Short mmCIF file of C-alpha atoms in Angstrom, two decimals:
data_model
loop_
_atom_site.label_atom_id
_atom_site.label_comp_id
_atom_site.label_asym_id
_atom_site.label_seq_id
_atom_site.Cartn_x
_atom_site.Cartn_y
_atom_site.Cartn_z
CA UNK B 1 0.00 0.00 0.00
CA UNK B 2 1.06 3.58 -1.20
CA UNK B 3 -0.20 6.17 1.42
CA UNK B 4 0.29 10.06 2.55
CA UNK B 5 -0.30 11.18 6.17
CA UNK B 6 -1.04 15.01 6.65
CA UNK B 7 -0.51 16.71 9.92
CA UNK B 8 -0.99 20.19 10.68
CA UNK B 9 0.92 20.63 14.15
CA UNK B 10 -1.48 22.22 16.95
CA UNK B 11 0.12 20.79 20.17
CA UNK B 12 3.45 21.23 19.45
CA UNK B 13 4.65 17.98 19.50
CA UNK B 14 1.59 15.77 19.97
CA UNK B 15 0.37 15.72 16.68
CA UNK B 16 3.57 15.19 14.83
CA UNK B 17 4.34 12.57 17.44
CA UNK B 18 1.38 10.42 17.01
CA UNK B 19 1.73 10.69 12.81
CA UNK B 20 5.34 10.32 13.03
CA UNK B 21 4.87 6.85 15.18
CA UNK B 22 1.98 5.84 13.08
CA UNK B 23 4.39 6.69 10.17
CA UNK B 24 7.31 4.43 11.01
CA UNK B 25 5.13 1.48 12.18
CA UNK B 26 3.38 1.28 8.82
CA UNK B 27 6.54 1.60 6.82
CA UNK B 28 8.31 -0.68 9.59
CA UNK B 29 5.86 -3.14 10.32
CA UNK B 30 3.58 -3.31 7.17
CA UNK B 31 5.94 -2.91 4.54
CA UNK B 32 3.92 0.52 3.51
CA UNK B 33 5.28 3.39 1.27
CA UNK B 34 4.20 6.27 3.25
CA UNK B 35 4.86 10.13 2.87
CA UNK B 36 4.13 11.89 5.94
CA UNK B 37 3.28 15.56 5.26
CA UNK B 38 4.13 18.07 7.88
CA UNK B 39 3.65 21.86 8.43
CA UNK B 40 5.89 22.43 11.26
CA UNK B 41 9.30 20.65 10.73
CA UNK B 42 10.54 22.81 13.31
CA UNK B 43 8.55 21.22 15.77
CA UNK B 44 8.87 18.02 14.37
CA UNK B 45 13.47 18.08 14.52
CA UNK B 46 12.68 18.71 18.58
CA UNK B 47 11.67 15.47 18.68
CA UNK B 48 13.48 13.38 15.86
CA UNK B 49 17.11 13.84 15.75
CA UNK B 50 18.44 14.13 11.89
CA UNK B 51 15.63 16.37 10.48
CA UNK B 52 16.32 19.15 8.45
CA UNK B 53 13.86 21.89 9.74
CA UNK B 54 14.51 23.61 6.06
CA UNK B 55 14.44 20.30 3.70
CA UNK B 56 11.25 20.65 1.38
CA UNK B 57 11.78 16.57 1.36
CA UNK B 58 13.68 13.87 3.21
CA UNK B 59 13.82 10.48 4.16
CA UNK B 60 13.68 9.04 7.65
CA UNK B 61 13.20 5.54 9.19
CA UNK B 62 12.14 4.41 5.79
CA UNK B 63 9.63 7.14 5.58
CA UNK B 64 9.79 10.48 3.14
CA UNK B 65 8.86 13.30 5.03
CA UNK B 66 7.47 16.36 3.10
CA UNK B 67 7.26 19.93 4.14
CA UNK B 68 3.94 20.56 3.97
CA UNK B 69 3.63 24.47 2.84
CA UNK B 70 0.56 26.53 1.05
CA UNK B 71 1.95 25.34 -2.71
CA UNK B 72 2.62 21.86 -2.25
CA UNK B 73 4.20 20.07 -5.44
CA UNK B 74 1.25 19.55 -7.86
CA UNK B 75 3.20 16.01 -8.87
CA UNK B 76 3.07 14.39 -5.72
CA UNK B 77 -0.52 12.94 -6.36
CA UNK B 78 -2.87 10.86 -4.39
CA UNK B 79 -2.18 7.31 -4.14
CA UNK B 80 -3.64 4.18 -2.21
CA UNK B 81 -4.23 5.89 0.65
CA UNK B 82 -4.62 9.19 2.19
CA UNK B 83 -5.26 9.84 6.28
CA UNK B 84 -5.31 13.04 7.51
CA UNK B 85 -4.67 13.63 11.35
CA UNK B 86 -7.25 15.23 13.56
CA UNK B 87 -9.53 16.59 10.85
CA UNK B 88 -6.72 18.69 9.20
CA UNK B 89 -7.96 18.49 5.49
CA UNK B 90 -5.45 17.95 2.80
CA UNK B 91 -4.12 20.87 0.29
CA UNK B 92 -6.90 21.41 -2.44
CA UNK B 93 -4.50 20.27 -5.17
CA UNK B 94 -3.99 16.90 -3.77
CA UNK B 95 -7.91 16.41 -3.03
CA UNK B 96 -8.49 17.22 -6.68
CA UNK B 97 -6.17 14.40 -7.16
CA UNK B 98 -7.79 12.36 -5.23
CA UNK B 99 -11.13 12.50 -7.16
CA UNK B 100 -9.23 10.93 -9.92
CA UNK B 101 -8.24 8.02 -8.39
CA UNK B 102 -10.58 7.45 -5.52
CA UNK B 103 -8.48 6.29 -2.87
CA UNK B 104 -9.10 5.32 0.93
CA UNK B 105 -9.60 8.00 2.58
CA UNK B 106 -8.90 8.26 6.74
CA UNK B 107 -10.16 10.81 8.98
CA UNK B 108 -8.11 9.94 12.04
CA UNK B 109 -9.16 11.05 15.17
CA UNK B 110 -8.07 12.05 18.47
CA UNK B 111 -8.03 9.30 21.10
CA UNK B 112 -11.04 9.01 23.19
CA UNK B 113 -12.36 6.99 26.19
CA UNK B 114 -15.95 8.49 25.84
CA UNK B 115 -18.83 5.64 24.78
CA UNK B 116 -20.32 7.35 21.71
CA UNK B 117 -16.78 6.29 19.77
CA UNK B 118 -17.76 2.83 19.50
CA UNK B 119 -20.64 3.85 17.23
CA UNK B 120 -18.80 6.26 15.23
CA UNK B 121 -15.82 4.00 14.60
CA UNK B 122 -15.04 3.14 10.99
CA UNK B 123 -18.77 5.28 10.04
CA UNK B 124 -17.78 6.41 6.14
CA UNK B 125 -18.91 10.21 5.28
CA UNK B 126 -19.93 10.48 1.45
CA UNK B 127 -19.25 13.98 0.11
CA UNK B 128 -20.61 15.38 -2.96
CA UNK B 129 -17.83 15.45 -5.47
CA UNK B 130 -18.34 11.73 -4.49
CA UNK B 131 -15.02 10.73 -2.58
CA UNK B 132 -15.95 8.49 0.65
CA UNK B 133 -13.66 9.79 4.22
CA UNK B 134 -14.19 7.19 6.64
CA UNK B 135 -13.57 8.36 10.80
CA UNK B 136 -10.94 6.18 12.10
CA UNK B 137 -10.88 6.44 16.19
CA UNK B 138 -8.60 5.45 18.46
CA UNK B 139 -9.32 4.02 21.54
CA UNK B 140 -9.50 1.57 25.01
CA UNK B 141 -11.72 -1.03 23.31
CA UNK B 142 -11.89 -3.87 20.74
CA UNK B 143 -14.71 -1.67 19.08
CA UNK B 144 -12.41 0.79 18.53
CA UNK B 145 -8.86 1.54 16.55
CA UNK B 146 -7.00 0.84 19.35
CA UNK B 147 -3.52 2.54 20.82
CA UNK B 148 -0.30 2.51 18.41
CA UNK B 149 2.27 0.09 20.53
CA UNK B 150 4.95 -1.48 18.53
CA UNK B 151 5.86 -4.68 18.12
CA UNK B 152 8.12 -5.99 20.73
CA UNK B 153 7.82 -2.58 22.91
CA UNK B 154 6.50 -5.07 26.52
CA UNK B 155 9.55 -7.21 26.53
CA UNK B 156 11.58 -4.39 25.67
CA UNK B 157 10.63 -2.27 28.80
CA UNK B 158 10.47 -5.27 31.25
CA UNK B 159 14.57 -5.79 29.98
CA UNK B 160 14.91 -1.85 30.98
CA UNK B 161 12.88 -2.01 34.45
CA UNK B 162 14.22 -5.39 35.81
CA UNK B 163 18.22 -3.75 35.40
CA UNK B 164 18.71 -1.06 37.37
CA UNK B 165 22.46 -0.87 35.87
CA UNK B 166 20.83 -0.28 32.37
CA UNK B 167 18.40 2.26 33.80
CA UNK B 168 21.53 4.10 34.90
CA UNK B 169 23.30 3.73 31.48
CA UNK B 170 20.66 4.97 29.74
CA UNK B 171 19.88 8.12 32.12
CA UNK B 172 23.78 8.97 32.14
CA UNK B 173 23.48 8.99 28.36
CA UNK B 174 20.44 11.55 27.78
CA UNK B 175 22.01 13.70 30.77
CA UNK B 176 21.14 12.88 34.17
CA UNK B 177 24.23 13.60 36.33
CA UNK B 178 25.93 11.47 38.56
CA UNK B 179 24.83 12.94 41.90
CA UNK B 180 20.94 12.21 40.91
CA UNK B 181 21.52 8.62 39.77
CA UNK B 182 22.97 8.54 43.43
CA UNK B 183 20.10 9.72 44.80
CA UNK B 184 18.09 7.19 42.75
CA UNK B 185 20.11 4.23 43.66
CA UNK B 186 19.41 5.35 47.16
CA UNK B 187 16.08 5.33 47.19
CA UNK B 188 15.15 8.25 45.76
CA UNK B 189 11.75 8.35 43.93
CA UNK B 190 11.95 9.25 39.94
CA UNK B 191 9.27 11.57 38.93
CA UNK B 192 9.48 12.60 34.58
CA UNK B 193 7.23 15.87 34.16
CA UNK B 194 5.74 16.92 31.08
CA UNK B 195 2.96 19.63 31.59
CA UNK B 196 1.31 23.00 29.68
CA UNK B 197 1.87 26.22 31.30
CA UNK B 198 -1.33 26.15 33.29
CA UNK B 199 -0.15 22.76 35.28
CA UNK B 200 0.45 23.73 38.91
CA UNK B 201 4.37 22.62 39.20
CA UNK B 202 4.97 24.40 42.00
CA UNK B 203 2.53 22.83 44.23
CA UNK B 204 3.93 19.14 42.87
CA UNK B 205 7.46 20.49 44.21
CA UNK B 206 5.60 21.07 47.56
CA UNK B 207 4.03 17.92 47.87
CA UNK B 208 7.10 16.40 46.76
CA UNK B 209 9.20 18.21 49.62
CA UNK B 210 7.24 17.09 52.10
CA UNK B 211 7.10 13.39 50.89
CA UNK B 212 9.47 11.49 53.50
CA UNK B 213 10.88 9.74 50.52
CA UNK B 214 13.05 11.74 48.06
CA UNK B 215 12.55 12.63 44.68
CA UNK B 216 14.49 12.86 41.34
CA UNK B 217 12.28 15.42 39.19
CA UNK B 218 12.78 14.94 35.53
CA UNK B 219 11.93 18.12 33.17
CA UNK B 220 12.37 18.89 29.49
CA UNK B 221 14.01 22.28 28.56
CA UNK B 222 11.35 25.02 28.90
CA UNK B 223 8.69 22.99 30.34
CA UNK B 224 7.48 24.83 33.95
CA UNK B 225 10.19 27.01 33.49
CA UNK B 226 9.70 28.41 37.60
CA UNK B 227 9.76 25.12 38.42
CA UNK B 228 13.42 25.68 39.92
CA UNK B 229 11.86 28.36 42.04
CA UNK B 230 9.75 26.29 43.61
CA UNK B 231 12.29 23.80 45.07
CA UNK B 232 14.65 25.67 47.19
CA UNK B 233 13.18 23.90 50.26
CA UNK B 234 14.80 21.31 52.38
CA UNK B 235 13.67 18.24 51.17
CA UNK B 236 12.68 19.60 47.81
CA UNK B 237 13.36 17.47 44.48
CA UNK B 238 16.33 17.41 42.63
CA UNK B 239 15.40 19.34 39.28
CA UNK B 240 17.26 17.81 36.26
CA UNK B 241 16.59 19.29 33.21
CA UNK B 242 16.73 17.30 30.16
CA UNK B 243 16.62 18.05 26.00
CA UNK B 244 13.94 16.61 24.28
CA UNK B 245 15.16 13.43 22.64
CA UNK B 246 13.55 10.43 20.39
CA UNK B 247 10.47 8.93 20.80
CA UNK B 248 12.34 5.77 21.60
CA UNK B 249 14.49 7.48 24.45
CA UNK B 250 11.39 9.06 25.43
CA UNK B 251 9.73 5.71 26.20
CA UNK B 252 12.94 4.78 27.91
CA UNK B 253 12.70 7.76 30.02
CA UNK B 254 9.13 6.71 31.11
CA UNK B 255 10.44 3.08 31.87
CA UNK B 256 12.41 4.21 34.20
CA UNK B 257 10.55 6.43 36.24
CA UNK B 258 7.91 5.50 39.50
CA UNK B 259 5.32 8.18 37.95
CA UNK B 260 4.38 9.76 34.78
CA UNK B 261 3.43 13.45 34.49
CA UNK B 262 1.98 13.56 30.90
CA UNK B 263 0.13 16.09 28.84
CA UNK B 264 -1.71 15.63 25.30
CA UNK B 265 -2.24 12.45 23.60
CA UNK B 266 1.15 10.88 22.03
CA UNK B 267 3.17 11.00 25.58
CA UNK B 268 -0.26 9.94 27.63
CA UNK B 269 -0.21 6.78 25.61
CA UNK B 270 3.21 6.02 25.78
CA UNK B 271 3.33 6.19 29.44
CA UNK B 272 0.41 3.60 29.52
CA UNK B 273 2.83 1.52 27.88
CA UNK B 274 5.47 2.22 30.67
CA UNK B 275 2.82 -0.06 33.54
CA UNK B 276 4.01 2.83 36.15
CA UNK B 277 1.55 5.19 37.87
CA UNK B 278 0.74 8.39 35.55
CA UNK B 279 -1.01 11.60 35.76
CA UNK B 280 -2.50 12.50 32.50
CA UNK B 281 -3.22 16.73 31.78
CA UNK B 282 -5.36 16.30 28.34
CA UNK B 283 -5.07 19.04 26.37
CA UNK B 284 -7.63 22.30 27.23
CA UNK B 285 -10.41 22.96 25.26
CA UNK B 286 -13.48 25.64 25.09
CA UNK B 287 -15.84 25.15 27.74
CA UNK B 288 -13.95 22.77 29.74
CA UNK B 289 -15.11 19.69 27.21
CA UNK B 290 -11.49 18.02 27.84
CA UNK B 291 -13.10 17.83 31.48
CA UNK B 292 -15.91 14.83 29.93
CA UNK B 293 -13.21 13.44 28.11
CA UNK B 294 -10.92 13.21 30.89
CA UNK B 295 -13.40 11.94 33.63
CA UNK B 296 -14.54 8.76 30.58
CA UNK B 297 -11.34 7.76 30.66
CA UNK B 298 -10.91 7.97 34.82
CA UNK B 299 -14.48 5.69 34.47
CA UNK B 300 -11.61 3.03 32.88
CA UNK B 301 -8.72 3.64 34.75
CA UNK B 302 -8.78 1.27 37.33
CA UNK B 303 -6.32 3.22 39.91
CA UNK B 304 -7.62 4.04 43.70
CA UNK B 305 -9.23 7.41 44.14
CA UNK B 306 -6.42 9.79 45.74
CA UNK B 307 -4.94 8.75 42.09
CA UNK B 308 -8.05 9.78 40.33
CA UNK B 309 -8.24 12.80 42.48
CA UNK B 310 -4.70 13.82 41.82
CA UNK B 311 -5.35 13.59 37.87
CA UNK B 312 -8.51 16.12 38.94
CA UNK B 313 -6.42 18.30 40.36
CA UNK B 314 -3.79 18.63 38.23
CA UNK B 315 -6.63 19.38 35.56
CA UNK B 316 -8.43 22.01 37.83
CA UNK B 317 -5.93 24.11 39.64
CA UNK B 318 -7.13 25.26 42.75
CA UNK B 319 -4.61 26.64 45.57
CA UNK B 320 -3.76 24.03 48.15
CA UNK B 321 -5.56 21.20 45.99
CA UNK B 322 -2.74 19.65 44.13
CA UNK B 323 -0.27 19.21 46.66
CA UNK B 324 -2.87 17.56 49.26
CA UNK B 325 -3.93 14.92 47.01
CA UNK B 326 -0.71 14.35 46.21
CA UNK B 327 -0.05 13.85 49.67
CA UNK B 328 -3.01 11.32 49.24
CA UNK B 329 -1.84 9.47 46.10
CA UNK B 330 2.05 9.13 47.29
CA UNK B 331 0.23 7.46 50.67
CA UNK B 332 2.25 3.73 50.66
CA UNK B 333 -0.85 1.93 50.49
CA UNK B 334 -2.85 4.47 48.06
CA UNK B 335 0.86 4.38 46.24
CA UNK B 336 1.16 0.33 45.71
CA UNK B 337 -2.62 0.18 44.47
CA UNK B 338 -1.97 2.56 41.88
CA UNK B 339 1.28 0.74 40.81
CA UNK B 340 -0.87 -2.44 40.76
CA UNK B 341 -3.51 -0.48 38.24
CA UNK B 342 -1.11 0.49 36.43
CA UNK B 343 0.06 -2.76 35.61
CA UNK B 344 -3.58 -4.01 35.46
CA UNK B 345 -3.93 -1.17 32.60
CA UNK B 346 -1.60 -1.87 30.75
CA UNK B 347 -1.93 -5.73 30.46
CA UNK B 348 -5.68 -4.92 29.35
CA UNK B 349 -4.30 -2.18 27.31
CA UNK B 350 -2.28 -5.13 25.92
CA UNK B 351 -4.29 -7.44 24.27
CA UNK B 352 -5.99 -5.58 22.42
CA UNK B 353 -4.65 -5.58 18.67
CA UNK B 354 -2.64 -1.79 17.79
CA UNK B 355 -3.73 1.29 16.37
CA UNK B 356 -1.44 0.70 13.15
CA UNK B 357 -2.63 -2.75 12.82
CA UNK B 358 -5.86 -2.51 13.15
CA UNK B 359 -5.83 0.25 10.87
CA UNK B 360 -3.92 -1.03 8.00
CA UNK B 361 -6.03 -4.30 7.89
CA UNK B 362 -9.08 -1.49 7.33
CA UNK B 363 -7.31 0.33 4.69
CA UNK B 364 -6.64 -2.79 3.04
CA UNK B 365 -10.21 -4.06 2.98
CA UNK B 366 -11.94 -0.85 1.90
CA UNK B 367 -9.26 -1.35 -1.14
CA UNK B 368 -10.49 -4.13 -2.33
CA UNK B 369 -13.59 -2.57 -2.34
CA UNK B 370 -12.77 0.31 -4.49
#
């Protein structure tokens, strides 16, 4: 199968992060020729060593990578299949294109936990110029597209998280310095946080001060940029700042930590897929409607409540919240029923067939249909 993926980056690095996974799995795993289309290659280098921010088009991981700009190259056509990220309609040219040859056509969509997506999954929408866009969904359900996991990604993190001497090899190597691998080897607890402005860091670096165990804080470059600020305490965490690096080091980076601060879609999947404790900040939206979507998915997540009311509180700032229910959630035995749900999630999570599986085996029957 021939196929172009468009992305128009919104969350900085969310939306290139999902398409750029989905990207390399299909060429990977399926044998697929894909293009992946991209506005914002600037975005897209913080997060995959080797791009050229500047290159109109490259190749990657077996994947060419297009800059997608407001003249796109007339020649580069519609093939077998065309999926376009989060509703982010391809360039006029290339639909016109399209109505020539007719090919799938994927409306992917963002990942959901809410019950109407089992209806709408896989629902075609016939337009007049009569090409077909069917809504693929992602989700927490056989009725659904599933999560995008890779093959062999399980064993590889259980290799990571049984070795504590490969845990420190790896940290050493994106930049952790010696004196907090000490404090990890001592005991120390390893926190990664990855939050929008409106997260309230400081009162994490409170809770986290007062916590009798100690903590290794792990922060990307200009993510909660006060955060420093906020832990000149006794007892306060041990900031280590970090670049962004591959997805792959990424997921290492989640392996090795006790808990998971994520935010948007692409790194609140991924720590699923690390079986530790995570607090998930879904991305704001008008009228609090992330709120709905974010309580749908606490109705699955089988953690304790002090975790669930954490992952409220991080989502709905309110002075003094945050750091008591962390207080809650760190509690030992709140703490070790959240690391058993977290493992509970994520073998669930598990055996359910993948986002680019399932959604290649679609593609490739609506083909033959054509």
């Amino acid at each position: 199968m021939q196929a172009d993926i468009f992305c128009r980056v919104v969350d900085n690095y969310g939306d290139v992060g999902v398409c750029w996974r989905l990207a390399r799995q299909l060429a990977r795993d399926r044998g697929w020729d894909v293009r992946l289309w991209v506005d914002d290659l600037e975005s897209f280098a913080h997060i995959q060593p080797g791009l050229a921010p500047t290159a109109p088009r490259q190749r990657l991981a077996g994947v060419d990578v297009l800059h997608w700009t407001d003249a796109p190259d007339p020649a580069l056509c519609a093939r077998d299949v065309v999926i376009e990220a989060f509703a982010c309609d391809p360039p006029a040219t290339f639909i016109a294109s399209m109505r020539r040859t007719h090919p799938v056509w994927i409306n992917l969509e963002y990942l959901s936990a809410e019950s109407w997506v089992e209806s709408c999954h896989g629902l075609p929408s016939q337009r007049p110029d009569g090409l077909v866009k069917h809504f693929f969904f992602p989700g927490f359900t056989a009725a659904t597209g599933g999560l995008l996991r890779e093959p062999g990604l399980s064993a590889e993190r259980d290799a990571l998280q049984a070795s504590a001497p490969l845990q420190d090899s790896f940290l050493r190597a994106v930049g952790v310095p010696e004196d907090a691998l000490a404090l990890r080897q001592a005991g120390a607890r390893t926190v990664s946080l990855f939050c929008y402005p409106s997260a309230p860091a400081a009162e994490l670096a409170q809770a986290l001060a007062a916590d009798p165990r100690p903590t290794v804080l792990l922060v990307p470059q200009g993510v909660a940029p006060a955060l420093e600020s906020a832990c000149g305490a006794p007892g306060a965490p041990r900031v280590v700042r970090l670049p962004f690096i591959a997805q792959p080091d990424y997921d290492r980076l989640l392996w090795c930590a006790d808990l998971n601060f994520v935010r948007g879609e692409d790194s609140f999947v991924r720590a699923a897929w690390a079986a530790r404790p995570l607090v998930w900040q879904i991305y704001p939206q008008e009228e609090n409607v992330h709120l709905e979507k974010l309580d749908a998915w606490l109705a699955r997540y089988p953690a304790p409540e002090p975790a669930h009311a954490l992952i409220r509180a991080w989502n709905q700032p309110q002075p003094g919240r945050t750091a008591a229910a962390c207080a809650d959630a760190l509690a030992p035995a709140a703490w070790q029923a959240w690391l058993d749900a977290a493992r509970q999630w994520d073998a669930c999570q598990s055996a359910l067939p993948g986002l680019a599986e399932n959604l290649a085996v679609f593609c490739t029957e609506l083909a033959k249909k054509r």
